[in-house]
mmCIF file of C-alpha atoms in Angstrom:
data_model
loop_
_atom_site.group_PDB
_atom_site.id
_atom_site.type_symbol
_atom_site.label_atom_id
_atom_site.label_comp_id
_atom_site.label_asym_id
_atom_site.label_seq_id
_atom_site.Cartn_x
_atom_site.Cartn_y
_atom_site.Cartn_z
ATOM 1 C CA UNK A 20 88.464 100.709 106.307
ATOM 2 C CA UNK A 21 86.668 98.903 103.297
ATOM 3 C CA UNK A 22 86.104 95.164 103.033
ATOM 4 C CA UNK A 23 87.304 95.264 99.813
ATOM 5 C CA UNK A 24 90.749 96.046 99.891
ATOM 6 C CA UNK A 25 93.398 98.042 97.031
ATOM 7 C CA UNK A 26 96.784 99.458 97.221
ATOM 8 C CA UNK A 27 96.534 102.894 98.044
ATOM 9 C CA UNK A 28 98.773 103.980 95.006
ATOM 10 C CA UNK A 29 100.298 102.478 91.745
ATOM 11 C CA UNK A 30 102.645 104.657 89.050
ATOM 12 C CA UNK A 31 104.389 103.783 85.949
ATOM 13 C CA UNK A 32 105.742 105.713 82.909
ATOM 14 C CA UNK A 33 103.954 106.323 79.742
ATOM 15 C CA UNK A 34 103.358 103.253 77.739
ATOM 16 C CA UNK A 35 104.082 100.544 80.229
ATOM 17 C CA UNK A 36 101.576 98.218 82.067
ATOM 18 C CA UNK A 37 100.109 98.514 85.772
ATOM 19 C CA UNK A 38 98.005 96.964 87.607
ATOM 20 C CA UNK A 39 95.452 97.359 90.135
ATOM 21 C CA UNK A 40 94.491 94.602 92.852
ATOM 22 C CA UNK A 41 91.308 94.034 94.717
ATOM 23 C CA UNK A 42 91.273 91.637 97.561
ATOM 24 C CA UNK A 43 88.230 90.303 99.040
ATOM 25 C CA UNK A 44 87.113 87.374 101.029
ATOM 26 C CA UNK A 45 84.657 84.328 100.767
ATOM 27 C CA UNK A 46 81.980 86.319 101.367
ATOM 28 C CA UNK A 47 81.927 89.173 98.706
ATOM 29 C CA UNK A 48 83.853 88.140 95.635
ATOM 30 C CA UNK A 49 84.699 84.488 96.703
ATOM 31 C CA UNK A 50 81.438 84.069 97.085
ATOM 32 C CA UNK A 51 80.713 84.954 92.902
ATOM 33 C CA UNK A 52 79.745 88.183 92.997
ATOM 34 C CA UNK A 53 80.670 89.702 89.869
ATOM 35 C CA UNK A 54 83.576 92.560 90.365
ATOM 36 C CA UNK A 55 83.108 96.254 88.572
ATOM 37 C CA UNK A 56 86.113 98.985 87.934
ATOM 38 C CA UNK A 57 85.514 102.452 88.389
ATOM 39 C CA UNK A 58 87.611 105.484 87.238
ATOM 40 C CA UNK A 59 86.924 108.550 88.429
ATOM 41 C CA UNK A 60 88.877 111.699 87.376
ATOM 42 C CA UNK A 61 89.226 114.771 89.564
ATOM 43 C CA UNK A 62 86.342 116.408 90.177
ATOM 44 C CA UNK A 63 84.208 114.090 87.920
ATOM 45 C CA UNK A 64 81.584 111.195 88.686
ATOM 46 C CA UNK A 65 82.718 107.799 88.445
ATOM 47 C CA UNK A 66 82.536 106.049 85.017
ATOM 48 C CA UNK A 67 82.403 102.476 84.626
ATOM 49 C CA UNK A 68 85.458 100.971 83.188
ATOM 50 C CA UNK A 69 84.837 97.018 83.743
ATOM 51 C CA UNK A 70 81.993 95.127 84.267
ATOM 52 C CA UNK A 71 81.001 91.337 85.272
ATOM 53 C CA UNK A 72 84.932 91.226 85.869
ATOM 54 C CA UNK A 73 86.231 91.493 82.312
ATOM 55 C CA UNK A 74 83.786 93.725 80.113
ATOM 56 C CA UNK A 75 84.305 97.108 78.772
ATOM 57 C CA UNK A 76 81.234 99.373 78.121
ATOM 58 C CA UNK A 77 80.994 100.842 74.679
ATOM 59 C CA UNK A 78 83.990 103.416 74.162
ATOM 60 C CA UNK A 79 86.552 102.079 76.809
ATOM 61 C CA UNK A 80 89.387 101.376 75.164
ATOM 62 C CA UNK A 81 91.097 97.494 74.904
ATOM 63 C CA UNK A 82 94.332 98.816 77.131
ATOM 64 C CA UNK A 83 92.170 98.218 80.199
ATOM 65 C CA UNK A 84 91.460 95.030 80.931
ATOM 66 C CA UNK A 85 89.887 92.963 84.031
ATOM 67 C CA UNK A 86 90.480 89.723 85.735
ATOM 68 C CA UNK A 87 88.951 87.884 88.457
ATOM 69 C CA UNK A 88 90.133 84.556 90.706
ATOM 70 C CA UNK A 89 88.776 83.539 93.681
ATOM 71 C CA UNK A 90 88.426 86.020 96.338
ATOM 72 C CA UNK A 91 90.436 88.701 94.422
ATOM 73 C CA UNK A 92 90.307 90.869 90.954
ATOM 74 C CA UNK A 93 92.527 92.699 89.154
ATOM 75 C CA UNK A 94 92.340 95.857 86.497
ATOM 76 C CA UNK A 95 95.176 96.010 84.033
ATOM 77 C CA UNK A 96 96.450 99.279 82.084
ATOM 78 C CA UNK A 97 98.543 99.071 79.219
ATOM 79 C CA UNK A 98 100.247 101.595 77.144
ATOM 80 C CA UNK A 99 99.858 103.794 79.768
ATOM 81 C CA UNK A 100 98.826 107.416 78.706
ATOM 82 C CA UNK A 101 98.901 110.785 80.744
ATOM 83 C CA UNK A 102 95.049 111.126 80.657
ATOM 84 C CA UNK A 103 94.919 107.635 82.514
ATOM 85 C CA UNK A 104 95.506 109.582 85.605
ATOM 86 C CA UNK A 105 92.915 109.023 87.936
ATOM 87 C CA UNK A 106 91.897 107.340 90.796
ATOM 88 C CA UNK A 107 89.976 103.418 90.291
ATOM 89 C CA UNK A 108 87.731 102.117 92.362
ATOM 90 C CA UNK A 109 87.040 98.000 92.458
ATOM 91 C CA UNK A 110 83.117 97.283 93.551
ATOM 92 C CA UNK A 111 81.296 93.873 94.254
ATOM 93 C CA UNK A 112 78.509 93.038 96.454
ATOM 94 C CA UNK A 113 77.696 90.458 99.963
ATOM 95 C CA UNK A 114 75.815 88.127 101.185
ATOM 96 C CA UNK A 115 73.576 90.646 102.450
ATOM 97 C CA UNK A 116 73.141 92.083 98.844
ATOM 98 C CA UNK A 117 74.796 95.388 100.076
ATOM 99 C CA UNK A 118 77.281 97.208 97.358
ATOM 100 C CA UNK A 119 80.818 97.217 97.939
ATOM 101 C CA UNK A 120 83.499 99.744 97.130
ATOM 102 C CA UNK A 121 87.021 99.179 97.155
ATOM 103 C CA UNK A 122 89.101 102.151 99.116
ATOM 104 C CA UNK A 123 90.431 103.427 96.124
ATOM 105 C CA UNK A 124 93.609 103.261 94.050
ATOM 106 C CA UNK A 125 95.248 106.682 92.939
ATOM 107 C CA UNK A 126 97.104 106.421 89.427
ATOM 108 C CA UNK A 127 100.290 108.366 88.766
ATOM 109 C CA UNK A 128 101.838 108.563 85.060
ATOM 110 C CA UNK A 129 105.280 109.342 86.242
ATOM 111 C CA UNK B 30 70.524 110.612 76.083
ATOM 112 C CA UNK B 31 70.488 109.033 79.314
ATOM 113 C CA UNK B 32 70.455 111.526 82.523
ATOM 114 C CA UNK B 33 70.918 111.762 86.254
ATOM 115 C CA UNK B 34 70.501 115.109 87.964
ATOM 116 C CA UNK B 35 70.559 115.108 91.877
ATOM 117 C CA UNK B 36 69.400 117.766 93.627
ATOM 118 C CA UNK B 37 68.475 118.789 97.452
ATOM 119 C CA UNK B 38 71.928 119.071 99.046
ATOM 120 C CA UNK B 39 72.645 122.020 101.231
ATOM 121 C CA UNK B 40 73.660 122.870 104.891
ATOM 122 C CA UNK B 41 72.570 121.384 107.844
ATOM 123 C CA UNK B 42 73.293 120.966 111.393
ATOM 124 C CA UNK B 43 73.839 117.725 113.136
ATOM 125 C CA UNK B 44 70.832 115.676 114.025
ATOM 126 C CA UNK B 45 68.606 117.845 110.768
ATOM 127 C CA UNK B 46 67.016 116.459 107.700
ATOM 128 C CA UNK B 47 67.332 116.451 104.106
ATOM 129 C CA UNK B 48 66.064 115.348 101.066
ATOM 130 C CA UNK B 49 67.493 114.596 98.369
ATOM 131 C CA UNK B 50 66.247 113.989 94.742
ATOM 132 C CA UNK B 51 67.559 112.555 91.257
ATOM 133 C CA UNK B 52 65.707 112.846 88.681
ATOM 134 C CA UNK B 53 65.994 110.839 85.539
ATOM 135 C CA UNK B 54 65.676 111.161 81.744
ATOM 136 C CA UNK B 55 66.252 109.448 78.841
ATOM 137 C CA UNK B 56 65.599 105.769 79.744
ATOM 138 C CA UNK B 57 62.872 103.505 81.389
ATOM 139 C CA UNK B 58 63.146 104.282 84.714
ATOM 140 C CA UNK B 59 60.725 101.803 86.286
ATOM 141 C CA UNK B 60 62.776 99.248 84.755
ATOM 142 C CA UNK B 61 66.179 99.904 86.181
ATOM 143 C CA UNK B 62 67.559 99.572 89.804
ATOM 144 C CA UNK B 63 68.887 102.630 91.273
ATOM 145 C CA UNK B 64 71.500 103.503 93.710
ATOM 146 C CA UNK B 65 72.714 106.441 95.657
ATOM 147 C CA UNK B 66 76.343 106.524 96.435
ATOM 148 C CA UNK B 67 78.350 109.237 98.342
ATOM 149 C CA UNK B 68 82.061 110.275 98.805
ATOM 150 C CA UNK B 69 83.092 112.192 101.733
ATOM 151 C CA UNK B 70 85.632 115.428 100.917
ATOM 152 C CA UNK B 71 89.012 113.551 99.754
ATOM 153 C CA UNK B 72 87.896 110.137 100.467
ATOM 154 C CA UNK B 73 86.899 107.230 98.812
ATOM 155 C CA UNK B 74 83.406 105.889 97.313
ATOM 156 C CA UNK B 75 80.907 104.618 99.740
ATOM 157 C CA UNK B 76 77.337 102.643 98.799
ATOM 158 C CA UNK B 77 74.673 104.390 100.318
ATOM 159 C CA UNK B 78 71.536 103.113 99.448
ATOM 160 C CA UNK B 79 69.701 101.046 96.480
ATOM 161 C CA UNK B 80 66.631 100.597 95.368
ATOM 162 C CA UNK B 81 65.617 97.322 93.502
ATOM 163 C CA UNK B 82 62.508 96.504 91.558
ATOM 164 C CA UNK B 83 60.446 93.155 90.636
ATOM 165 C CA UNK B 84 59.556 93.100 93.464
ATOM 166 C CA UNK B 85 60.430 96.490 95.285
ATOM 167 C CA UNK B 86 63.385 96.072 97.997
ATOM 168 C CA UNK B 87 65.416 98.631 99.108
ATOM 169 C CA UNK B 88 69.072 98.087 100.541
ATOM 170 C CA UNK B 89 71.064 100.416 102.770
ATOM 171 C CA UNK B 90 74.651 100.491 104.577
ATOM 172 C CA UNK B 91 74.645 99.819 108.137
ATOM 173 C CA UNK B 92 75.974 103.326 108.766
ATOM 174 C CA UNK B 93 72.937 105.039 107.465
ATOM 175 C CA UNK B 94 69.984 101.995 108.387
ATOM 176 C CA UNK B 95 67.631 103.145 110.497
ATOM 177 C CA UNK B 96 68.547 107.202 109.224
ATOM 178 C CA UNK B 97 68.028 107.102 105.458
ATOM 179 C CA UNK B 98 65.235 105.760 103.653
ATOM 180 C CA UNK B 99 65.120 105.453 99.212
ATOM 181 C CA UNK B 100 62.012 105.578 97.223
ATOM 182 C CA UNK B 101 61.270 106.461 94.064
ATOM 183 C CA UNK B 102 58.440 107.976 92.225
ATOM 184 C CA UNK B 103 57.952 106.303 88.326
ATOM 185 C CA UNK B 104 55.418 108.606 87.618
ATOM 186 C CA UNK B 105 58.165 111.392 88.303
ATOM 187 C CA UNK B 106 60.632 109.718 86.747
ATOM 188 C CA UNK B 107 62.698 110.848 90.615
ATOM 189 C CA UNK B 108 64.194 109.133 93.085
ATOM 190 C CA UNK B 109 64.544 110.301 96.479
ATOM 191 C CA UNK B 110 66.965 109.810 99.613
ATOM 192 C CA UNK B 111 65.172 111.165 102.916
ATOM 193 C CA UNK B 112 68.116 111.601 105.453
ATOM 194 C CA UNK B 113 67.402 112.180 108.977
ATOM 195 C CA UNK B 114 69.269 112.430 111.899
ATOM 196 C CA UNK B 115 72.173 113.605 110.063
ATOM 197 C CA UNK B 116 75.658 113.218 111.593
ATOM 198 C CA UNK B 117 78.678 115.254 110.948
ATOM 199 C CA UNK B 118 80.282 112.011 109.058
ATOM 200 C CA UNK B 119 77.773 112.169 106.432
ATOM 201 C CA UNK B 120 79.065 115.164 104.752
ATOM 202 C CA UNK B 121 79.839 114.010 101.552
ATOM 203 C CA UNK B 122 78.751 114.452 97.865
ATOM 204 C CA UNK B 123 75.798 112.105 97.173
ATOM 205 C CA UNK B 124 75.484 110.294 93.584
ATOM 206 C CA UNK B 125 72.754 108.486 92.030
ATOM 207 C CA UNK B 126 73.229 106.069 89.568
ATOM 208 C CA UNK B 127 71.624 103.360 87.608
ATOM 209 C CA UNK B 128 72.623 99.670 86.964
ATOM 210 C CA UNK B 129 73.855 98.900 83.807
ATOM 211 C CA UNK B 130 71.538 95.938 83.037
ATOM 212 C CA UNK B 131 67.638 95.844 83.412
ATOM 213 C CA UNK B 132 66.126 93.452 86.001
ATOM 214 C CA UNK B 133 69.894 92.542 86.989
ATOM 215 C CA UNK B 134 70.875 94.489 90.557
ATOM 216 C CA UNK B 135 74.447 92.979 90.350
ATOM 217 C CA UNK B 136 75.594 94.670 86.679
ATOM 218 C CA UNK B 137 77.155 97.565 87.894
ATOM 219 C CA UNK B 138 76.693 101.217 87.528
ATOM 220 C CA UNK B 139 76.843 102.780 84.071
ATOM 221 C CA UNK B 140 75.198 106.192 84.359
ATOM 222 C CA UNK B 141 76.063 108.617 87.052
ATOM 223 C CA UNK B 142 74.775 111.804 88.191
ATOM 224 C CA UNK B 143 77.119 114.547 88.812
ATOM 225 C CA UNK B 144 76.472 114.944 92.607
ATOM 226 C CA UNK B 145 74.685 116.895 95.119
ATOM 227 C CA UNK B 146 76.751 118.063 98.258
ATOM 228 C CA UNK B 147 75.317 117.865 101.856
ATOM 229 C CA UNK B 148 77.289 119.570 104.410
ATOM 230 C CA UNK B 149 76.366 118.558 108.390
ATOM 231 C CA UNK B 150 78.138 120.882 110.430
ATOM 232 C CA UNK B 151 77.225 122.877 113.512
#
């Protein structure tokens, strides 16, 4: 069981907006550590989608956005497209400087 | 082009050992912190270990502490993961990944290899 909690699955129709939550504790996200988000397509390595809570690497569409508040963070995807269907993971750190991943969320585009 | 290429995976019996390698190119390897992350079949990502420079410091997940050792050879642009006392639950695809920002351990993992598969089975 992951220290960072994500919903196992979310779904939405093309064009809609979905959000994926990532809930931690005062020992990790709440301690001020940044949250990063990754997208993993089937059979592929993860891809950095959002870094430092709300920043997009070059090439990531602005349909993807991130936020953080207190002990939680969220990834929002607007204008859903079929090729957004993937697994999404949040990542942060704890006071022992170990990296932590959420359990992952499978996004289904209906 | 920044690339990371893992190798060294394979099948091994419980209690056995393997050494994974991650050859990097396209960036100044010695300047970046690097990590190993694994993914068991049909499971999520699990952070395994990290090598942080300036000064050299290593970190491990509790699940591998005392069994795995991370190291790097900057002259060969290669990261290693020595895995001893392997268990069935260590079966996974192992990825190496570099951090986004030089000298900033917490900056997220921006470039990943394609992974190498480790199977631990009797």
